[in-house]
Amino acid sequence: MCGSGDQMTSILEQLLSVFWLRPETAVWRYLDIEAMKRFEFEGRSLDFGCGDGIFSFIRAGGRFTAEFDAFQKTERLDRFYQNVDVYDAYDEGYNPLVASASSYRIGVGFDHKANLLRKAAALNFYRETVEGDGNAPLPFDDNSFGSIFSNIVYWLDNPADVVSELRRILVPGGKICLMLPNETLPQYSFYNSLYGETENEQWKWLELLDRGRLSDNIKQSKSDEDWREIFSSAGLSVSHHSQHLPKVIIKAWDIGFRPMFPALMKMVAGVDPVKLPSVKAEWVGALRMFADPLAAIGKINDESSAFHCYILTK
Ligand SMILES: C[S@@+](CC[C@H](N)C(=O)[O-])C[C@H]1O[C@@H](n2cnc3c(N)ncnc32)[C@H](O)[C@@H]1O
């Protein structure tokens, strides 16, 4: 996938339409797609931790109609502030409203949540979806994939074991693209810097904003040197490394529209369906005034940026 200026603008617009109630997610995903420019799927491919598949589908050039959004099936919004995954929901009415198919398909979408995999399967983008636990030995043969993408390795208990498993299932000469947090990431979390590090009770309420993210995954943040140690122990070499997601982007994302999300969902449900498309179009237009310059600033990176993007070879 190349990334000409026009293509990237249309990707940002698409992401803002799909994640209109969480525009911070759209900007993050856009910068992920930029960061992965050098990675192409080859041979049998695996999206390890594919979730609902929307990210990889858009990266592959797939497009949704303006009526679609990623919030079409959510559940338990009343428990949002107790760290419940409100997207882990599915019923037969789920319809991803694909406007145009992607330019390629991915062999296998793997995840541990059945509902997310049902959403992913509805895209007709994965040849196969496989449910399984990424913390356990993977249900795939040795040397069975030509290319693997994952942005979830840091959500798992032991990244070194997972990297070793990914190497096992990769063919010699195959490629793995991983997004992994840098050691700077925790410093950019309001919860961590104002409460986690100080234990000042005045900031305890930031738990409502963090929603378990820090304890779930920021703990796996590592320097380039430490990640490389894990790769070389697993028998993988680094063919490309870059960093993305600078401090300002993570700080904007850390709050974003997150605090108001359940209330926004209820408000949208109350909008007259006839008026909704024009409300959404105006909303996305307004978002672009902020998202476009923020995404441009997000392209300015250095070694303090919060994420690493690696392409590894076996
Ligand atoms: C942040 S989401 C990323 C999803 C998708 N790759 C994307 O970019 O939208 C993290 C994903 O990791 C999956 N996940 C978390 N722990 C897992 C595990 N132990 N085994 C398999 N998948 C897991 C979640 O279900 C979720 O879909």
Short mmCIF file of C-alpha atoms and ligand atoms in Angstrom, two decimals:
data_model
loop_
_atom_site.label_atom_id
_atom_site.label_comp_id
_atom_site.label_asym_id
_atom_site.label_seq_id
_atom_site.Cartn_x
_atom_site.Cartn_y
_atom_site.Cartn_z
CA MET A 1 0.00 0.00 0.00
CA CYS A 2 1.52 3.34 -0.90
CA GLY A 3 0.45 6.55 0.74
CA SER A 4 0.17 9.52 -1.61
CA GLY A 5 -1.10 12.79 -0.08
CA ASP A 6 -4.61 12.33 -1.52
CA GLN A 7 -4.85 8.73 -0.36
CA MET A 8 -3.79 9.67 3.15
CA THR A 9 -6.36 12.52 3.26
CA SER A 10 -9.07 10.12 2.25
CA ILE A 11 -7.91 7.63 4.90
CA LEU A 12 -8.13 10.32 7.62
CA GLU A 13 -11.60 11.34 6.40
CA GLN A 14 -12.72 7.70 6.42
CA LEU A 15 -11.35 7.14 9.92
CA LEU A 16 -13.06 10.30 11.21
CA SER A 17 -16.37 9.13 9.75
CA VAL A 18 -16.06 5.64 11.25
CA PHE A 19 -14.80 6.88 14.67
CA TRP A 20 -16.72 10.20 14.70
CA LEU A 21 -17.63 9.91 18.38
CA ARG A 22 -14.00 9.07 19.28
CA PRO A 23 -11.93 11.26 16.90
CA GLU A 24 -8.82 10.69 19.01
CA THR A 25 -8.91 7.06 17.85
CA ALA A 26 -9.13 8.23 14.21
CA VAL A 27 -5.98 10.38 14.54
CA TRP A 28 -4.07 7.56 16.30
CA ARG A 29 -5.06 5.02 13.66
CA TYR A 30 -4.16 7.42 10.86
CA LEU A 31 -0.66 7.85 12.27
CA ASP A 32 -0.35 4.06 12.68
CA ILE A 33 -1.14 3.62 8.97
CA GLU A 34 1.49 6.24 8.09
CA ALA A 35 4.03 4.47 10.30
CA MET A 36 3.41 1.07 8.62
CA LYS A 37 3.90 2.36 5.06
CA ARG A 38 6.84 0.05 4.38
CA PHE A 39 4.99 -3.10 5.41
CA GLU A 40 3.15 -5.17 2.78
CA PHE A 41 1.37 -8.46 3.43
CA GLU A 42 2.91 -11.32 1.44
CA GLY A 43 2.00 -15.00 1.24
CA ARG A 44 -0.46 -16.37 3.81
CA SER A 45 -1.12 -13.43 6.14
CA LEU A 46 -2.17 -13.11 9.79
CA ASP A 47 -3.74 -10.15 11.65
CA PHE A 48 -2.90 -11.15 15.22
CA GLY A 49 -5.47 -9.44 17.50
CA CYS A 50 -7.63 -8.18 14.63
CA GLY A 51 -10.56 -7.06 16.80
CA ASP A 52 -13.50 -6.01 14.61
CA GLY A 53 -11.13 -5.76 11.60
CA ILE A 54 -12.04 -2.15 10.83
CA PHE A 55 -8.48 -0.82 11.18
CA SER A 56 -6.86 -3.37 8.86
CA PHE A 57 -9.75 -3.13 6.37
CA ILE A 58 -9.35 0.66 6.05
CA ARG A 59 -5.57 0.31 5.82
CA ALA A 60 -6.12 -2.12 2.94
CA GLY A 61 -8.13 0.51 1.06
CA GLY A 62 -11.61 -0.72 2.08
CA ARG A 63 -14.27 1.97 2.47
CA PHE A 64 -17.58 2.25 4.35
CA THR A 65 -20.61 4.35 3.49
CA ALA A 66 -21.10 7.58 5.48
CA GLU A 67 -23.90 5.97 7.55
CA PHE A 68 -21.58 3.37 9.08
CA ASP A 69 -19.68 3.83 12.29
CA ALA A 70 -17.68 1.59 14.62
CA PHE A 71 -20.28 2.04 17.36
CA GLN A 72 -23.09 0.26 15.55
CA LYS A 73 -23.18 -2.59 18.08
CA THR A 74 -22.18 -1.70 21.61
CA GLU A 75 -23.38 -3.00 24.96
CA ARG A 76 -23.23 -2.19 28.66
CA LEU A 77 -22.57 1.53 28.12
CA ASP A 78 -23.69 2.05 31.73
CA ARG A 79 -20.53 0.16 32.80
CA PHE A 80 -18.15 2.15 30.56
CA TYR A 81 -16.50 3.78 33.60
CA GLN A 82 -15.94 0.36 35.21
CA ASN A 83 -13.60 -0.56 32.34
CA VAL A 84 -16.06 -2.77 30.45
CA ASP A 85 -15.30 -3.27 26.72
CA VAL A 86 -18.52 -1.82 25.29
CA TYR A 87 -17.60 -2.93 21.73
CA ASP A 88 -17.67 -6.62 22.69
CA ALA A 89 -21.21 -7.01 21.33
CA TYR A 90 -22.77 -8.55 18.23
CA ASP A 91 -26.11 -9.65 16.84
CA GLU A 92 -27.43 -10.67 13.43
CA GLY A 93 -28.35 -7.05 12.72
CA TYR A 94 -24.68 -6.05 12.47
CA ASN A 95 -24.09 -4.70 8.96
CA PRO A 96 -20.74 -3.07 8.19
CA LEU A 97 -22.10 -1.10 5.15
CA VAL A 98 -19.07 -1.62 2.93
CA ALA A 99 -18.94 0.93 0.08
CA SER A 100 -15.90 -0.57 -1.65
CA ALA A 101 -13.83 -3.66 -1.02
CA SER A 102 -10.20 -3.51 0.04
CA SER A 103 -7.39 -3.92 -2.50
CA TYR A 104 -6.26 -7.18 -0.82
CA ARG A 105 -7.57 -9.69 1.73
CA ILE A 106 -5.89 -11.09 4.85
CA GLY A 107 -5.64 -14.87 5.35
CA VAL A 108 -6.46 -15.13 9.05
CA GLY A 109 -7.94 -12.74 11.61
CA PHE A 110 -7.14 -13.95 15.14
CA ASP A 111 -8.64 -12.61 18.39
CA HIS A 112 -9.93 -13.89 21.73
CA LYS A 113 -13.31 -12.16 21.54
CA ALA A 114 -15.96 -14.04 19.58
CA ASN A 115 -18.17 -10.97 19.12
CA LEU A 116 -15.34 -8.92 17.60
CA LEU A 117 -14.47 -11.81 15.28
CA ARG A 118 -18.10 -12.00 14.11
CA LYS A 119 -17.90 -8.31 13.24
CA ALA A 120 -14.59 -8.93 11.44
CA ALA A 121 -16.06 -11.87 9.49
CA ALA A 122 -18.95 -9.65 8.31
CA LEU A 123 -16.41 -7.52 6.39
CA ASN A 124 -15.60 -10.44 4.08
CA PHE A 125 -11.99 -9.27 4.36
CA TYR A 126 -10.44 -12.20 6.26
CA ARG A 127 -10.42 -15.56 4.48
CA GLU A 128 -10.79 -17.14 7.90
CA THR A 129 -11.27 -15.96 11.50
CA VAL A 130 -9.78 -17.95 14.38
CA GLU A 131 -10.71 -17.50 18.04
CA GLY A 132 -7.93 -18.11 20.54
CA ASP A 133 -5.90 -16.77 23.42
CA GLY A 134 -2.74 -14.91 22.40
CA ASN A 135 -1.24 -15.77 25.80
CA ALA A 136 -1.34 -19.51 25.01
CA PRO A 137 0.60 -21.50 22.38
CA LEU A 138 -0.91 -20.43 19.04
CA PRO A 139 -3.15 -22.87 17.12
CA PHE A 140 -1.03 -22.63 13.93
CA ASP A 141 1.66 -24.88 12.44
CA ASP A 142 5.34 -23.97 12.33
CA ASN A 143 6.33 -21.94 9.23
CA SER A 144 2.72 -21.34 8.19
CA PHE A 145 2.57 -17.56 7.54
CA GLY A 146 4.47 -15.35 5.10
CA SER A 147 3.56 -12.12 6.95
CA ILE A 148 2.08 -11.14 10.30
CA PHE A 149 0.80 -7.83 11.64
CA SER A 150 0.03 -7.14 15.28
CA ASN A 151 -0.70 -4.08 17.37
CA ILE A 152 -1.66 -6.09 20.47
CA VAL A 153 1.53 -7.82 21.67
CA TYR A 154 1.83 -5.32 24.54
CA TRP A 155 -1.67 -6.21 25.78
CA LEU A 156 -0.46 -9.74 26.49
CA ASP A 157 1.15 -11.16 29.65
CA ASN A 158 4.58 -12.00 28.31
CA PRO A 159 5.59 -10.23 25.07
CA ALA A 160 8.84 -12.26 24.79
CA ASP A 161 6.88 -15.55 24.68
CA VAL A 162 4.43 -14.12 22.15
CA VAL A 163 7.24 -12.87 19.88
CA SER A 164 8.78 -16.36 20.01
CA GLU A 165 5.44 -17.93 19.04
CA LEU A 166 5.03 -15.48 16.15
CA ARG A 167 8.51 -16.41 14.93
CA ARG A 168 7.65 -20.12 15.14
CA ILE A 169 4.63 -19.76 12.83
CA LEU A 170 6.47 -17.46 10.35
CA VAL A 171 8.16 -18.93 7.26
CA PRO A 172 11.93 -18.35 6.94
CA GLY A 173 12.30 -14.99 5.15
CA GLY A 174 8.81 -13.94 6.28
CA LYS A 175 8.01 -10.54 7.83
CA ILE A 176 6.35 -9.42 11.07
CA CYS A 177 5.15 -5.84 11.63
CA LEU A 178 4.66 -4.91 15.30
CA MET A 179 3.46 -1.73 17.03
CA LEU A 180 4.92 -1.57 20.54
CA PRO A 181 4.98 1.10 23.25
CA ASN A 182 8.13 3.04 24.02
CA GLU A 183 9.19 3.68 27.62
CA THR A 184 7.97 7.31 27.25
CA LEU A 185 4.31 6.28 26.95
CA PRO A 186 3.52 6.21 30.72
CA GLN A 187 4.87 9.76 31.12
CA TYR A 188 2.20 10.98 28.66
CA SER A 189 -0.72 9.49 30.60
CA PHE A 190 -2.47 12.02 32.85
CA TYR A 191 -3.47 9.20 35.22
CA ASN A 192 0.08 7.91 35.53
CA SER A 193 1.91 11.21 35.85
CA LEU A 194 -0.57 12.98 38.16
CA TYR A 195 -1.80 10.04 40.24
CA GLY A 196 0.19 6.85 39.58
CA GLU A 197 3.56 8.46 40.24
CA THR A 198 2.53 10.82 43.05
CA GLU A 199 -0.29 8.88 44.78
CA ASN A 200 -1.79 12.31 45.40
CA GLU A 201 -5.44 11.52 46.28
CA GLN A 202 -6.50 14.75 44.63
CA TRP A 203 -5.99 13.02 41.26
CA LYS A 204 -7.52 9.63 42.10
CA TRP A 205 -10.57 10.45 39.97
CA LEU A 206 -8.34 10.10 36.88
CA GLU A 207 -8.99 6.35 37.25
CA LEU A 208 -12.25 7.17 35.46
CA LEU A 209 -10.23 8.40 32.49
CA ASP A 210 -7.62 5.64 32.51
CA ARG A 211 -10.23 2.86 32.63
CA GLY A 212 -7.56 0.24 33.40
CA ARG A 213 -5.42 1.08 30.36
CA LEU A 214 -2.28 1.74 32.36
CA SER A 215 -2.43 -1.48 34.35
CA ASP A 216 -3.47 -3.44 31.24
CA ASN A 217 -0.83 -2.40 28.79
CA ILE A 218 1.33 0.60 29.59
CA LYS A 219 3.29 -1.73 31.88
CA GLN A 220 4.81 -3.29 28.77
CA SER A 221 6.44 -0.05 27.57
CA LYS A 222 10.11 -0.58 26.65
CA SER A 223 13.03 1.21 25.02
CA ASP A 224 14.18 0.31 21.50
CA GLU A 225 17.17 -1.45 23.06
CA ASP A 226 14.97 -3.64 25.28
CA TRP A 227 12.60 -4.60 22.43
CA ARG A 228 15.60 -5.48 20.23
CA GLU A 229 16.87 -7.77 22.97
CA ILE A 230 13.54 -9.64 22.90
CA PHE A 231 13.64 -9.94 19.09
CA SER A 232 17.20 -11.19 18.94
CA SER A 233 16.55 -13.75 21.70
CA ALA A 234 13.59 -14.99 19.63
CA GLY A 235 15.74 -15.27 16.48
CA LEU A 236 14.29 -12.31 14.59
CA SER A 237 16.22 -9.46 13.00
CA VAL A 238 15.03 -5.86 12.68
CA SER A 239 14.77 -4.76 9.05
CA HIS A 240 13.01 -1.45 9.82
CA HIS A 241 12.38 0.63 12.94
CA SER A 242 10.64 3.99 13.32
CA GLN A 243 8.86 5.82 16.11
CA HIS A 244 5.51 7.55 15.98
CA LEU A 245 2.78 9.11 18.16
CA PRO A 246 4.52 12.12 19.76
CA LYS A 247 3.65 13.41 23.20
CA VAL A 248 1.05 15.98 22.05
CA ILE A 249 -0.93 13.30 20.20
CA ILE A 250 -0.94 10.91 23.17
CA LYS A 251 -2.01 13.72 25.54
CA ALA A 252 -4.87 14.71 23.22
CA TRP A 253 -5.83 11.03 22.83
CA ASP A 254 -5.64 10.40 26.58
CA ILE A 255 -8.71 12.63 27.02
CA GLY A 256 -10.27 12.99 23.57
CA PHE A 257 -14.06 12.52 23.62
CA ARG A 258 -13.61 9.57 26.02
CA PRO A 259 -15.28 11.14 29.10
CA MET A 260 -18.50 11.93 27.20
CA PHE A 261 -18.69 8.77 25.10
CA PRO A 262 -21.67 6.99 26.75
CA ALA A 263 -23.66 10.25 26.83
CA LEU A 264 -22.80 11.00 23.19
CA MET A 265 -24.01 7.54 22.19
CA LYS A 266 -27.36 8.19 23.90
CA MET A 267 -27.65 11.60 22.31
CA VAL A 268 -27.02 10.19 18.82
CA ALA A 269 -29.61 7.45 19.42
CA GLY A 270 -32.13 10.24 20.08
CA VAL A 271 -31.44 12.13 16.81
CA ASP A 272 -34.13 11.92 14.12
CA PRO A 273 -32.76 9.28 11.67
CA VAL A 274 -33.68 11.54 8.74
CA LYS A 275 -31.53 14.35 10.14
CA LEU A 276 -28.65 12.15 11.32
CA PRO A 277 -26.64 12.10 8.02
CA SER A 278 -26.49 15.91 7.86
CA VAL A 279 -25.67 16.15 11.59
CA LYS A 280 -22.87 13.63 11.10
CA ALA A 281 -21.54 15.40 7.97
CA GLU A 282 -21.37 18.71 9.86
CA TRP A 283 -19.73 16.99 12.85
CA VAL A 284 -17.06 15.31 10.70
CA GLY A 285 -16.44 18.62 8.86
CA ALA A 286 -15.87 20.35 12.21
CA LEU A 287 -13.58 17.55 13.39
CA ARG A 288 -11.39 18.00 10.34
CA MET A 289 -10.55 21.59 11.34
CA PHE A 290 -8.77 20.07 14.35
CA ALA A 291 -7.81 16.59 13.18
CA ASP A 292 -6.03 17.70 9.98
CA PRO A 293 -3.48 19.98 11.68
CA LEU A 294 -3.11 17.59 14.62
CA ALA A 295 -2.39 14.70 12.26
CA ALA A 296 0.20 16.87 10.44
CA ILE A 297 1.89 17.71 13.78
CA GLY A 298 1.73 14.00 14.62
CA LYS A 299 4.08 13.27 11.73
CA ILE A 300 6.91 15.10 13.54
CA ASN A 301 8.61 12.39 15.55
CA ASP A 302 11.80 11.67 17.44
CA GLU A 303 13.02 9.08 19.93
CA SER A 304 10.63 10.47 22.57
CA SER A 305 7.56 9.44 20.51
CA ALA A 306 5.37 6.93 22.32
CA PHE A 307 5.34 3.94 19.93
CA HIS A 308 7.78 1.85 17.96
CA CYS A 309 6.93 0.34 14.60
CA TYR A 310 9.17 -2.64 13.75
CA ILE A 311 9.42 -4.79 10.68
CA LEU A 312 11.14 -8.04 11.65
CA THR A 313 12.43 -10.88 9.51
CA LYS A 314 13.13 -14.53 10.26
C1 LIG B 1 -6.66 -2.24 20.81
S1 LIG B 1 -7.47 -3.62 20.15
C2 LIG B 1 -6.75 -3.69 18.55
C3 LIG B 1 -7.66 -4.35 17.57
C4 LIG B 1 -7.27 -4.17 16.11
N1 LIG B 1 -5.98 -4.73 15.80
C5 LIG B 1 -7.34 -2.70 15.74
O1 LIG B 1 -6.30 -2.11 15.43
O2 LIG B 1 -8.44 -2.12 15.78
C6 LIG B 1 -6.75 -4.97 21.02
C7 LIG B 1 -7.31 -6.31 20.56
O3 LIG B 1 -6.55 -7.32 21.22
C8 LIG B 1 -7.42 -8.38 21.52
N2 LIG B 1 -6.82 -9.17 22.61
C9 LIG B 1 -6.51 -8.74 23.85
N3 LIG B 1 -6.02 -9.75 24.59
C10 LIG B 1 -6.00 -10.85 23.78
C11 LIG B 1 -5.60 -12.21 23.96
N4 LIG B 1 -5.14 -12.65 25.14
N5 LIG B 1 -5.70 -13.06 22.93
C12 LIG B 1 -6.18 -12.64 21.72
N6 LIG B 1 -6.59 -11.35 21.50
C13 LIG B 1 -6.50 -10.47 22.51
C14 LIG B 1 -8.70 -7.69 21.93
O4 LIG B 1 -9.82 -8.54 21.91
C15 LIG B 1 -8.77 -6.56 20.91
O5 LIG B 1 -9.46 -6.95 19.76
#
